[in-house]
Tab-separated table of C-alpha atoms and ligand atoms in Angstrom:
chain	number	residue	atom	x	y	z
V	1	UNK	CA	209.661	60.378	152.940
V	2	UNK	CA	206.430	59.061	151.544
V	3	UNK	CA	202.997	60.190	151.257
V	4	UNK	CA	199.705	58.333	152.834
V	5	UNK	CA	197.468	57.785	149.999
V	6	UNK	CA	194.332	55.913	152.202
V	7	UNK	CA	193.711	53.857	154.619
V	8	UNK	CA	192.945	49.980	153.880
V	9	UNK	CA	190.358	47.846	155.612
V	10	UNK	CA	192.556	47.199	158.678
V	11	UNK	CA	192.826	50.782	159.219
V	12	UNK	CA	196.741	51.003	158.010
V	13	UNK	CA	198.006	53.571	155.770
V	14	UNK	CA	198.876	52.610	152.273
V	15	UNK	CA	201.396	54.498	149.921
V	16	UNK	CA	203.274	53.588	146.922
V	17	UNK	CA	207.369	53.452	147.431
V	18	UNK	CA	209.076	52.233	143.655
V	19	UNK	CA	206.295	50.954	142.005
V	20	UNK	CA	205.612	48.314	145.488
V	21	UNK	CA	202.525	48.691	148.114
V	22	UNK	CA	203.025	49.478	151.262
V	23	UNK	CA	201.139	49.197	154.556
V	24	UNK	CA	202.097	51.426	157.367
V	25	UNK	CA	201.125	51.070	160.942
V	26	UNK	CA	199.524	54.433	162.872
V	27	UNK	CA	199.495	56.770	159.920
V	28	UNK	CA	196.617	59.070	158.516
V	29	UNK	CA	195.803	59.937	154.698
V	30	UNK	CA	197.553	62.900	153.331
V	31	UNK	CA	200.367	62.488	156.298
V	32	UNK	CA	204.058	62.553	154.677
V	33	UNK	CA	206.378	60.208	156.960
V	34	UNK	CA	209.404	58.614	157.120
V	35	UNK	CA	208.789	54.683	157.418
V	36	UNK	CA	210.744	51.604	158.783
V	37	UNK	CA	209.861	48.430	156.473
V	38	UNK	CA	209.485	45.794	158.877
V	39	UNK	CA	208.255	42.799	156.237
V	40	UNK	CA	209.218	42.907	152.263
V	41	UNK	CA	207.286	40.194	150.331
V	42	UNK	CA	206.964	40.177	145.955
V	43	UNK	CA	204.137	42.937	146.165
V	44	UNK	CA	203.618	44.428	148.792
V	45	UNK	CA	206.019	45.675	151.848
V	46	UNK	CA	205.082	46.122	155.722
V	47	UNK	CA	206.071	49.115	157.696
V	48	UNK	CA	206.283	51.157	160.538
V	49	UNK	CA	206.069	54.973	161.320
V	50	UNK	CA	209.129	56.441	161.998
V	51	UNK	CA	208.278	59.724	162.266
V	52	UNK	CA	205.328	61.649	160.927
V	53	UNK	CA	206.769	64.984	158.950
V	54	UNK	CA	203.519	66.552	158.293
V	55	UNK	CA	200.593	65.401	160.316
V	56	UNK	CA	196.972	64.813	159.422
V	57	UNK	CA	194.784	67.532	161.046
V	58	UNK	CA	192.696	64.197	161.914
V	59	UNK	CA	195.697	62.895	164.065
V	60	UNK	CA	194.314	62.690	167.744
V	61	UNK	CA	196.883	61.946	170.842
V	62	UNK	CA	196.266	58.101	171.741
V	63	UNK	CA	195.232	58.012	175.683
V	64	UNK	CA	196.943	54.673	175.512
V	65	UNK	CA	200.827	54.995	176.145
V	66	UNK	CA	201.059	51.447	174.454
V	67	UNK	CA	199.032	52.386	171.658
V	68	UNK	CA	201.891	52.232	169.359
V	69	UNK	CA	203.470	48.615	170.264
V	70	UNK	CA	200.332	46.945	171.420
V	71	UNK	CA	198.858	44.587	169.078
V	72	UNK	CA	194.993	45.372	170.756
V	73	UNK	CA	194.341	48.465	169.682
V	74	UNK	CA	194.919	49.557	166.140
V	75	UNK	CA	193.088	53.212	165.017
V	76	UNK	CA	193.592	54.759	168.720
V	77	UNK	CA	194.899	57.930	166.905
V	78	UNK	CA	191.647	58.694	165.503
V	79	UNK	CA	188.666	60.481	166.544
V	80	UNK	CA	186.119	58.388	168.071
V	81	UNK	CA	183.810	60.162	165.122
V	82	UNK	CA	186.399	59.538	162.729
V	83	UNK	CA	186.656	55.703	163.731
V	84	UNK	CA	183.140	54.730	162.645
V	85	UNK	CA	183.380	57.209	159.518
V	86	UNK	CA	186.099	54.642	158.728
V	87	UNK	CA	184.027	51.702	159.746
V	88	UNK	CA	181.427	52.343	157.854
V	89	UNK	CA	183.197	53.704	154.439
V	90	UNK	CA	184.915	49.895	154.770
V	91	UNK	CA	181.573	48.294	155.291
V	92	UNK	CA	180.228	50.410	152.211
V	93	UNK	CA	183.433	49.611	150.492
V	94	UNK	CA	183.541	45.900	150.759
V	95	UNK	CA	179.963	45.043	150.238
V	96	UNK	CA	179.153	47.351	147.763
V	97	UNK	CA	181.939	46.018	145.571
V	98	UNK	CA	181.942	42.766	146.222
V	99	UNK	CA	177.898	42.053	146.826
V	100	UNK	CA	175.730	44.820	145.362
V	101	UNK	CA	176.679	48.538	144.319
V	102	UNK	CA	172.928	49.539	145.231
V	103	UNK	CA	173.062	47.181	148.530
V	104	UNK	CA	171.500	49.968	151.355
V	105	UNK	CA	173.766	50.270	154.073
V	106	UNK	CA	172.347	51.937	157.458
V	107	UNK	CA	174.617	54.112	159.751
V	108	UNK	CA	176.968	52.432	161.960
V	109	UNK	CA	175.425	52.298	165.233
V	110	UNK	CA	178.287	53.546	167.857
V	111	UNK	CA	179.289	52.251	170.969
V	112	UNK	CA	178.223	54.634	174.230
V	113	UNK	CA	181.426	54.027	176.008
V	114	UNK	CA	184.856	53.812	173.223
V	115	UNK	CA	187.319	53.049	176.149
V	116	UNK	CA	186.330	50.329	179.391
V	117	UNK	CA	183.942	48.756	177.333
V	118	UNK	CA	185.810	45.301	176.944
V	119	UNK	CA	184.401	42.397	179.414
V	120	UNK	CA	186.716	39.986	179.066
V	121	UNK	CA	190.483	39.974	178.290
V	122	UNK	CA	193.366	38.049	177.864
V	123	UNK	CA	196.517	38.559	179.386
V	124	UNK	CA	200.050	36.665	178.161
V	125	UNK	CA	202.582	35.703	180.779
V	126	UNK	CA	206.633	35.894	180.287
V	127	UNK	CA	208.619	36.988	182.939
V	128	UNK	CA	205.961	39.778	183.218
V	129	UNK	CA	201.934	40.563	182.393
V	130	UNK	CA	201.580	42.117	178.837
V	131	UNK	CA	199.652	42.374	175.656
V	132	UNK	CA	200.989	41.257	172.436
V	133	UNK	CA	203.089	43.021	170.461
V	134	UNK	CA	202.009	44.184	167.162
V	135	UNK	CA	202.599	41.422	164.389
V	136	UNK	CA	204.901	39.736	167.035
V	137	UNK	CA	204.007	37.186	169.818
V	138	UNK	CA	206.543	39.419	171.856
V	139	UNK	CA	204.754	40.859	174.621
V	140	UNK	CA	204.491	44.996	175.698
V	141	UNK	CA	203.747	44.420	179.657
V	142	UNK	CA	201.237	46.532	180.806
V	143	UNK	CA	199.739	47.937	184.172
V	144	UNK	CA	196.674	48.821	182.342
V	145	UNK	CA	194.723	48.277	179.010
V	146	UNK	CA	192.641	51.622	178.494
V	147	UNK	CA	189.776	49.183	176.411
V	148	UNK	CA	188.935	46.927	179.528
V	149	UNK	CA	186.663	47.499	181.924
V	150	UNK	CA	187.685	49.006	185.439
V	151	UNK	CA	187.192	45.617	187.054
V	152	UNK	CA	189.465	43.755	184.760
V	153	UNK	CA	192.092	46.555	185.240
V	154	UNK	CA	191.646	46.521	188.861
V	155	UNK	CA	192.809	42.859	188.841
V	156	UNK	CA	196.274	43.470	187.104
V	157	UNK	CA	198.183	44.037	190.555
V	158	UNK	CA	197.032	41.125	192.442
V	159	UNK	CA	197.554	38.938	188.984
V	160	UNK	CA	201.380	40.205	188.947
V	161	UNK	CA	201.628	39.054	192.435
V	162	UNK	CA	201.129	35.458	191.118
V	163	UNK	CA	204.405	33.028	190.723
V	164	UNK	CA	204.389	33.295	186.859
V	165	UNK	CA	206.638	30.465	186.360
V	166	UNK	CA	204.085	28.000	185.076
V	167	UNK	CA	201.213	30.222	183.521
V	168	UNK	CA	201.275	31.233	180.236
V	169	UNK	CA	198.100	33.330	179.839
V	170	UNK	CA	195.391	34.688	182.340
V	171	UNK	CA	191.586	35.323	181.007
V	172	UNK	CA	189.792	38.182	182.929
V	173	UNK	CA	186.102	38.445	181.901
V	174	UNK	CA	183.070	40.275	183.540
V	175	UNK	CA	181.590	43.515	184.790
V	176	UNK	CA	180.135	42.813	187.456
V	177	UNK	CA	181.626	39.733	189.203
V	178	UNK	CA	185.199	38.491	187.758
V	179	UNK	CA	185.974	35.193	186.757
V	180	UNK	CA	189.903	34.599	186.312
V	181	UNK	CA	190.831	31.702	184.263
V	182	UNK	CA	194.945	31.113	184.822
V	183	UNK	CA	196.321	28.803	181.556
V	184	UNK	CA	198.973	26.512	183.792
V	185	UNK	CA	200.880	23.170	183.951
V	186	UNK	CA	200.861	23.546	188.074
V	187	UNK	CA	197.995	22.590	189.185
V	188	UNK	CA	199.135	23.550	192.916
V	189	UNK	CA	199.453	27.062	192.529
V	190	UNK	CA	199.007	29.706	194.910
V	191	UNK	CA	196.015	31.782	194.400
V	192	UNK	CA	194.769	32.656	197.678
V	193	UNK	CA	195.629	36.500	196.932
V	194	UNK	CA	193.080	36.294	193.922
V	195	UNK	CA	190.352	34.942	195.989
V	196	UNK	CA	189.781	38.634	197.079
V	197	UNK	CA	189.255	39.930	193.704
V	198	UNK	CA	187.735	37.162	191.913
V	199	UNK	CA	184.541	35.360	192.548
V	200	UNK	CA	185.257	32.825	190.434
V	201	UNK	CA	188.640	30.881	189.688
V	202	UNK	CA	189.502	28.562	187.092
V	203	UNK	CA	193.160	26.794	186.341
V	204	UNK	CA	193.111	25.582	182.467
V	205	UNK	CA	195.215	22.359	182.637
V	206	UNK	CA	195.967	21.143	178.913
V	207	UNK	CA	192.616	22.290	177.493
V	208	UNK	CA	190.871	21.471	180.954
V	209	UNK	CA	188.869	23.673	183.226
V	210	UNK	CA	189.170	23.123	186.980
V	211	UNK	CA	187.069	25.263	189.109
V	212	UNK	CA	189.271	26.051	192.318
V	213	UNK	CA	187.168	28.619	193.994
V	214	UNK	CA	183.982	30.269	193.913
V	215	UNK	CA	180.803	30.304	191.423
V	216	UNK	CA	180.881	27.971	188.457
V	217	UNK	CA	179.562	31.293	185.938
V	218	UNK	CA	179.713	34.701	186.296
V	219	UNK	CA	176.739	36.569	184.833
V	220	UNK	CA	176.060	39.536	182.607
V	221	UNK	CA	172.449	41.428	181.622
V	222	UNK	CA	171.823	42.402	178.284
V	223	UNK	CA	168.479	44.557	178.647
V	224	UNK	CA	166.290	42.714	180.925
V	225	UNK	CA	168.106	39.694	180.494
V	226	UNK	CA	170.223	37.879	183.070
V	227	UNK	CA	173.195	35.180	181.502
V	228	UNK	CA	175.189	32.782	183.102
V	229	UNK	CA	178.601	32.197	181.356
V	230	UNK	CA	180.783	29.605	181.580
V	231	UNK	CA	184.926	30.070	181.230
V	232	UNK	CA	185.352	28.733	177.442
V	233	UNK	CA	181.486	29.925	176.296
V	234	UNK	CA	181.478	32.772	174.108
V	235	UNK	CA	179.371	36.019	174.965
V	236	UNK	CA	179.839	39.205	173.145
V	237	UNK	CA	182.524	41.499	174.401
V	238	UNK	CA	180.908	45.067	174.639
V	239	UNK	CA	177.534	44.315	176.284
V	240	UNK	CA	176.493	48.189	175.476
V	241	UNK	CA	176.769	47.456	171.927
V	242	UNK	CA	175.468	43.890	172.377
V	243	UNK	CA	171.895	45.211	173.890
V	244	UNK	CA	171.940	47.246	170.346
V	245	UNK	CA	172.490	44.815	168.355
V	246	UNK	CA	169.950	42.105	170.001
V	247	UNK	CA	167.265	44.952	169.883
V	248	UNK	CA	167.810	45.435	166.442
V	249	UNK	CA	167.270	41.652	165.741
V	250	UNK	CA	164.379	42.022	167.997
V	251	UNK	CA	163.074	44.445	165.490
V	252	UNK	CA	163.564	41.690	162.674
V	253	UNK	CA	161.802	38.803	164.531
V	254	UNK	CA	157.732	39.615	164.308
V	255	UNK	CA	155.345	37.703	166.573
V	256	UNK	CA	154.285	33.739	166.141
V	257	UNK	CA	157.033	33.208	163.391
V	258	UNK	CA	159.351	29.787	163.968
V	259	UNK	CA	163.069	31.441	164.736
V	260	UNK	CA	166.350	28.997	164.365
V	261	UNK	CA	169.281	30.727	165.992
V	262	UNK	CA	172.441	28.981	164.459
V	263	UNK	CA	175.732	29.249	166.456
V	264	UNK	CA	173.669	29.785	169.504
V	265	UNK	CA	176.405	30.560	171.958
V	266	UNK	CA	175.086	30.696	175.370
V	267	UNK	CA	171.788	30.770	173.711
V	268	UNK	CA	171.697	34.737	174.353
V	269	UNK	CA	169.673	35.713	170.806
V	270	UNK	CA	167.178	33.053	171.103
V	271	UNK	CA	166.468	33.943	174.300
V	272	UNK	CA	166.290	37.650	173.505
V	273	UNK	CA	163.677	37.512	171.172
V	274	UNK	CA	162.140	34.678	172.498
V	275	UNK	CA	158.874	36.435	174.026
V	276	UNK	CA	157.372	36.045	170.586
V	277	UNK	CA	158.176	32.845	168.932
V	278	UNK	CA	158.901	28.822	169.070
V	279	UNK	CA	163.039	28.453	169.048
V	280	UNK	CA	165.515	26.062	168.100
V	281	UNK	CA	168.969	27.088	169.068
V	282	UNK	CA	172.161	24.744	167.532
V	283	UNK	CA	175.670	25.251	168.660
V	284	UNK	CA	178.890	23.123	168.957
V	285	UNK	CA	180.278	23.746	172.749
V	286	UNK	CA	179.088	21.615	174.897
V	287	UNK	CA	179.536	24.084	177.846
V	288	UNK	CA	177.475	26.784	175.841
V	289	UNK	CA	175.113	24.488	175.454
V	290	UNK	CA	174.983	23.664	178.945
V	291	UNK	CA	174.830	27.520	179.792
V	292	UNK	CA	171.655	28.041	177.493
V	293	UNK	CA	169.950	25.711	179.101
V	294	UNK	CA	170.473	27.156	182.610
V	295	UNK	CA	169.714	30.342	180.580
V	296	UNK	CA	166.322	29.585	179.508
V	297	UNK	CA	165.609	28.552	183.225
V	298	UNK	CA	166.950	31.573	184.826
V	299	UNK	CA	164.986	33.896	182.407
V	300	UNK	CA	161.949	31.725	182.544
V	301	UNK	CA	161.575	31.250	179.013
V	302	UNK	CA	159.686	27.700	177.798
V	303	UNK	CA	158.946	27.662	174.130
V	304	UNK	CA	163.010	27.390	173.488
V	305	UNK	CA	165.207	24.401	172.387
V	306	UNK	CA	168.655	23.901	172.171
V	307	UNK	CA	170.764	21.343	170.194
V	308	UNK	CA	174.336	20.735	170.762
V	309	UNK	CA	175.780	19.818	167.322
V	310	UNK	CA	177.400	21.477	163.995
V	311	UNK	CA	175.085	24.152	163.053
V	312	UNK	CA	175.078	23.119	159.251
V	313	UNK	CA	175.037	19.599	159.909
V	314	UNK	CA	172.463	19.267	162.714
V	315	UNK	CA	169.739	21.158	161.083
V	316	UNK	CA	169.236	18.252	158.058
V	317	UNK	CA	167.594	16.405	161.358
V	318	UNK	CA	165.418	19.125	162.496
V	319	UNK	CA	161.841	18.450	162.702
V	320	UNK	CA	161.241	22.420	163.130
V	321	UNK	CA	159.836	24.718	159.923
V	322	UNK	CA	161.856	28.099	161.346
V	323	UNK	CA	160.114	31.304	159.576
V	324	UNK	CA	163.242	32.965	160.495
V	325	UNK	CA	167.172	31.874	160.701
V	326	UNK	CA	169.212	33.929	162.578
V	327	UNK	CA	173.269	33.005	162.057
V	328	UNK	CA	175.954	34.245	164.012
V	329	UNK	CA	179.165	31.851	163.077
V	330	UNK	CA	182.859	32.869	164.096
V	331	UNK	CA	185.318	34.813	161.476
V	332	UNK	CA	185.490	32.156	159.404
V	333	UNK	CA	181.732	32.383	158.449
V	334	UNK	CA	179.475	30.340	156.735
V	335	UNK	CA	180.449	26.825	154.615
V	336	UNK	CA	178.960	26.059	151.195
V	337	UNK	CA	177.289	22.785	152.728
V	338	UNK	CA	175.895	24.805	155.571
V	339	UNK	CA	174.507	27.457	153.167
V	340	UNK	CA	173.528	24.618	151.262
V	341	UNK	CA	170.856	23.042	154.447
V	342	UNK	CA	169.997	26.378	155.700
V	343	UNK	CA	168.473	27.269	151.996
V	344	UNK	CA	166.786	24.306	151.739
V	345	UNK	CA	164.252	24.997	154.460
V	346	UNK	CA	163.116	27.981	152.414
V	347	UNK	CA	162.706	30.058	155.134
V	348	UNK	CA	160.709	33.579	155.078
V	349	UNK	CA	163.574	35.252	156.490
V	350	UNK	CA	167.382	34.908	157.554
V	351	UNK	CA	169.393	37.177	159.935
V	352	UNK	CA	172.944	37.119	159.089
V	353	UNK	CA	175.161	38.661	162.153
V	354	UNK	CA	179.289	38.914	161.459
V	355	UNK	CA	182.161	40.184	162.887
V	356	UNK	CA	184.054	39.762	159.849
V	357	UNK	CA	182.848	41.707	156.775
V	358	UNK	CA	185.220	39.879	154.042
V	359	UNK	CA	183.660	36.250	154.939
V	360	UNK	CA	179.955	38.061	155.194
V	361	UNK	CA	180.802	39.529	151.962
V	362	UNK	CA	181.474	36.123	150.575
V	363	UNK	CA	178.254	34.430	151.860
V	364	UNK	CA	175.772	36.923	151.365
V	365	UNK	CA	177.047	37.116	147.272
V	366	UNK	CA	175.500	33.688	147.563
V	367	UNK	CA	172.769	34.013	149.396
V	368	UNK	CA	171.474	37.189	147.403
V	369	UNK	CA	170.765	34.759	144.566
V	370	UNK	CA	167.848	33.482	146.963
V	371	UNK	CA	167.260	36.181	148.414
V	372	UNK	CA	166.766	40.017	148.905
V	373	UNK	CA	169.203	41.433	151.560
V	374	UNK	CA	167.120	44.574	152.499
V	375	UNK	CA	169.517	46.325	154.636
V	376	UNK	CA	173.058	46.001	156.710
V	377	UNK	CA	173.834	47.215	159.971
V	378	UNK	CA	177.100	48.307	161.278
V	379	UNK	CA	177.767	48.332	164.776
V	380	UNK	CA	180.868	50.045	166.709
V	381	UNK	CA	180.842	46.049	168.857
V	382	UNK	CA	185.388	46.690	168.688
V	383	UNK	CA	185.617	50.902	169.414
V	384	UNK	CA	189.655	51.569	168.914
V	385	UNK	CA	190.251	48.598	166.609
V	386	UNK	CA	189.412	48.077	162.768
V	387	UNK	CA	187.084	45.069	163.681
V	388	UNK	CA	183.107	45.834	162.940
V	389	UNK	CA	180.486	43.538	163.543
V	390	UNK	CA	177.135	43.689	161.056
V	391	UNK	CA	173.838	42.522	160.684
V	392	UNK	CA	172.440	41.755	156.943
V	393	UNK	CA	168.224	41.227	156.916
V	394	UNK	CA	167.283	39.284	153.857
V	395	UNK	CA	163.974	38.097	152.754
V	396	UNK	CA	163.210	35.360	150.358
V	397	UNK	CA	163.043	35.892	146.643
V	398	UNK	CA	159.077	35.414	145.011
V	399	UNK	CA	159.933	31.726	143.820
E	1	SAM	C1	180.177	34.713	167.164
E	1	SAM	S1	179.712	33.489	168.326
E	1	SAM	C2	177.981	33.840	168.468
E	1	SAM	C3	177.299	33.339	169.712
E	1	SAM	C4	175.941	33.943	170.039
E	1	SAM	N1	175.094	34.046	168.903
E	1	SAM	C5	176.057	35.266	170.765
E	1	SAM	O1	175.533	36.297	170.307
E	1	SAM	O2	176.693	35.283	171.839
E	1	SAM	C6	179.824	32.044	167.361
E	1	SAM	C7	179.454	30.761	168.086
E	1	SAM	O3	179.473	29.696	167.121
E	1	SAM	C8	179.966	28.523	167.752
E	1	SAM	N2	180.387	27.619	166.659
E	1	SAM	C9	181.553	27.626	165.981
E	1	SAM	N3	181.505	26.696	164.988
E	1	SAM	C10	180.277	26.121	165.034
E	1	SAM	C11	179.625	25.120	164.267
E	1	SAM	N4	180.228	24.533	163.239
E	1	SAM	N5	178.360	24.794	164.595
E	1	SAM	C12	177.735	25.371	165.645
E	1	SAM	N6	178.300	26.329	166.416
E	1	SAM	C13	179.556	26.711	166.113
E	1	SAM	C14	181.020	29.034	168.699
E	1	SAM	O4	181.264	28.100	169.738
E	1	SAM	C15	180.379	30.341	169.223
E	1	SAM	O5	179.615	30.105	170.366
């Protein structure tokens, strides 16, 4: 038996067994449990629950009977409450230690719906329709995923109903109409059935997208904002959380000031805040490029450019003074060269938006020696899962 110490930044339980870490899947602090070590490295060890002896008064009953295989979903058995208490101590945690102690860290702002929030997902093929396993590409098949949306769920019956011999994975995304995208080597296959469930349908032939039926995008609103999405453009997955966190950049960005949104996407910031301001939007997809342009059409919107390029390498060319950069890169975050360019327009003001808090961790220790990070903003974007996306506002140091 062991005893669960406190929970690490992924939400596992860690616990000391002779002198070694270990992490443990599904288990609470103060719970004692019996454990099945699934990984042993030099320091630290991997485990399982394999049964809980004395159980935190926290534990909740997951609503998901997969919760405990599924790879999705991986604090399910806590309280909704008790999930952002948790986001936010790791927030605090990470920043505070590795940025500033004193850096002021706001609430976490929650998520209105915690289950059927998810607008697009990703379903692996293998003999059957699943989810993948936790730490395993072994897949749990499913008939429903309790984090989708009703309209993705809805689609799992007529998706099983397709000859799964040559797919190996099947993107759902959107709330209002669906757009499947089936990952194939037969570009024959028989999707008539999915024609009454889908409004758009795309086969994904060795990186390709073929539009077989219906509408090129599917669309989504964010506040009074209408976006047309292509299948491999990125667009935020919990659109709830998504109009909170563009309003709160909204806040940010003041009238007449020069904004630069870096890693544009679909050009859905930009546009957002656009009312206000001259924009320059730079991102590397060519089809998200493509979409912000239709974007700025469909929303009417003039005073907005975009550039398709590498955000750090495409703004040494820009003939644009922004008062404000707004970046929003992947996990990975923000290169030194990029950091490099983006300080050397001196801007008034940068936005820094991540949905990875080790990476913004890493970048903002360097920006803060130009200048002043004023606040950080948690948001609940990932409700059921560890992940937490943030927004840092920083304002230049007097020089
Ligand atoms: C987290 S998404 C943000 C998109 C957008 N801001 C939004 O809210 O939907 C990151 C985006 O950065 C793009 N990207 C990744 N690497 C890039 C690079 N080096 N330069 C420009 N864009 C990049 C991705 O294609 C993706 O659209």
């Amino acid at each position: 038996m062991i005893k669960i110490e406190k929970l690490d930044h992924k939400g596992r339980g860690i616990a000391k067994l002779d002198n070694k870490i270990v992490f443990i899947e599904n288990a609470l602090p103060q719970e004692e449990v019996e454990i099945d070590i699934f990984s042993s490295k030099k320091n630290y060890s991997l485990a399982n629950v394999k049964e809980i002896i004395t159980p935190s008064l926290k534990r909740v009953k997951s609503p998901c009977k997969y919760f405990k295989i599924c790879g999705g979903c991986d604090i399910m058995h806590m309280s909704y409450n008790d999930q952002l208490l948790f986001k936010e101590n790791k927030v605090k945690e990470i920043l505070h230690h590795y940025v500033d102690t004193n850096l002021k860290i706001n609430k976490i702002v929650s998520s209105d719906l915690s289950l059927n929030y998810r607008n697009k997902t990703t379903f692996h093929i293998d003999k059957g329709l699943g989810l993948c396993k936790k730490n395993s590409n072994d897949l749990v098949f499913i008939e429903e995923c309790l984090i989708s949306n009703d309209k993705i769920n809805n689609t799992i019956p007529y998706l099983k109903k397709l000859d799964f011999k040559d797919i190996n994975k099947i993107t759902v995304r959107g709330s209002n109409d669906i757009m499947a995208i089936i990952e194939t080597t037969d570009s024959n296959l028989n999707i008539e059935h999915i024609k009454d469930i889908a409004a758009s349908i795309y086969l994904k032939i060795n990186d390709e997208y073929k539009l077989i039926y219906g509408k090129p995008y599917i669309y989504e609103k964010i506040g009074k904002y209408k976006y047309a999405i292509s299948p491999n453009s990125f667009f935020q997955i919990n659109n709830n959380v998504c109009f909170k966190l563009y309003s709160k950049i909204n806040d940010y960005v003041k009238e007449n000031k020069n904004v630069l949104d870096l890693y544009c996407g679909i050009g859905s910031i930009g546009i957002f805040v656009n009312e206000k301001n001259d924009t320059y939007g730079i991102e590397i997809n060519k089809s998200a490029i493509k979409d912000a342009n239709l974007n700025k059409n469909l929303n009417n919107i003039e005073n907005i450019n975009f550039i398709c390029g590498d955000s750090g390498k495409s703004i040494n060319n820009l003939k644009f003074n922004p008062d404000i950069i707004i970046v929003d890169p992947p996990r990975s975050g923000l290169n030194k060269e990029t950091i490099n360019n983006i300080l050397k327009f001196k801007a008034l003001e940068i936005i820094y938006v991540s949905c990875d808090t080790m990476t913004f961790a890493r970048d903002l220790n360097i920006l803060k020696n130009y200048y002043k990070i004023i606040e950080v903003t948690p948001f609940d974007m990932f409700p059921n899962t560890s992940h937490v996306e943030c927004i840092a506002y920083l304002k230049i140091k007097d020089v």
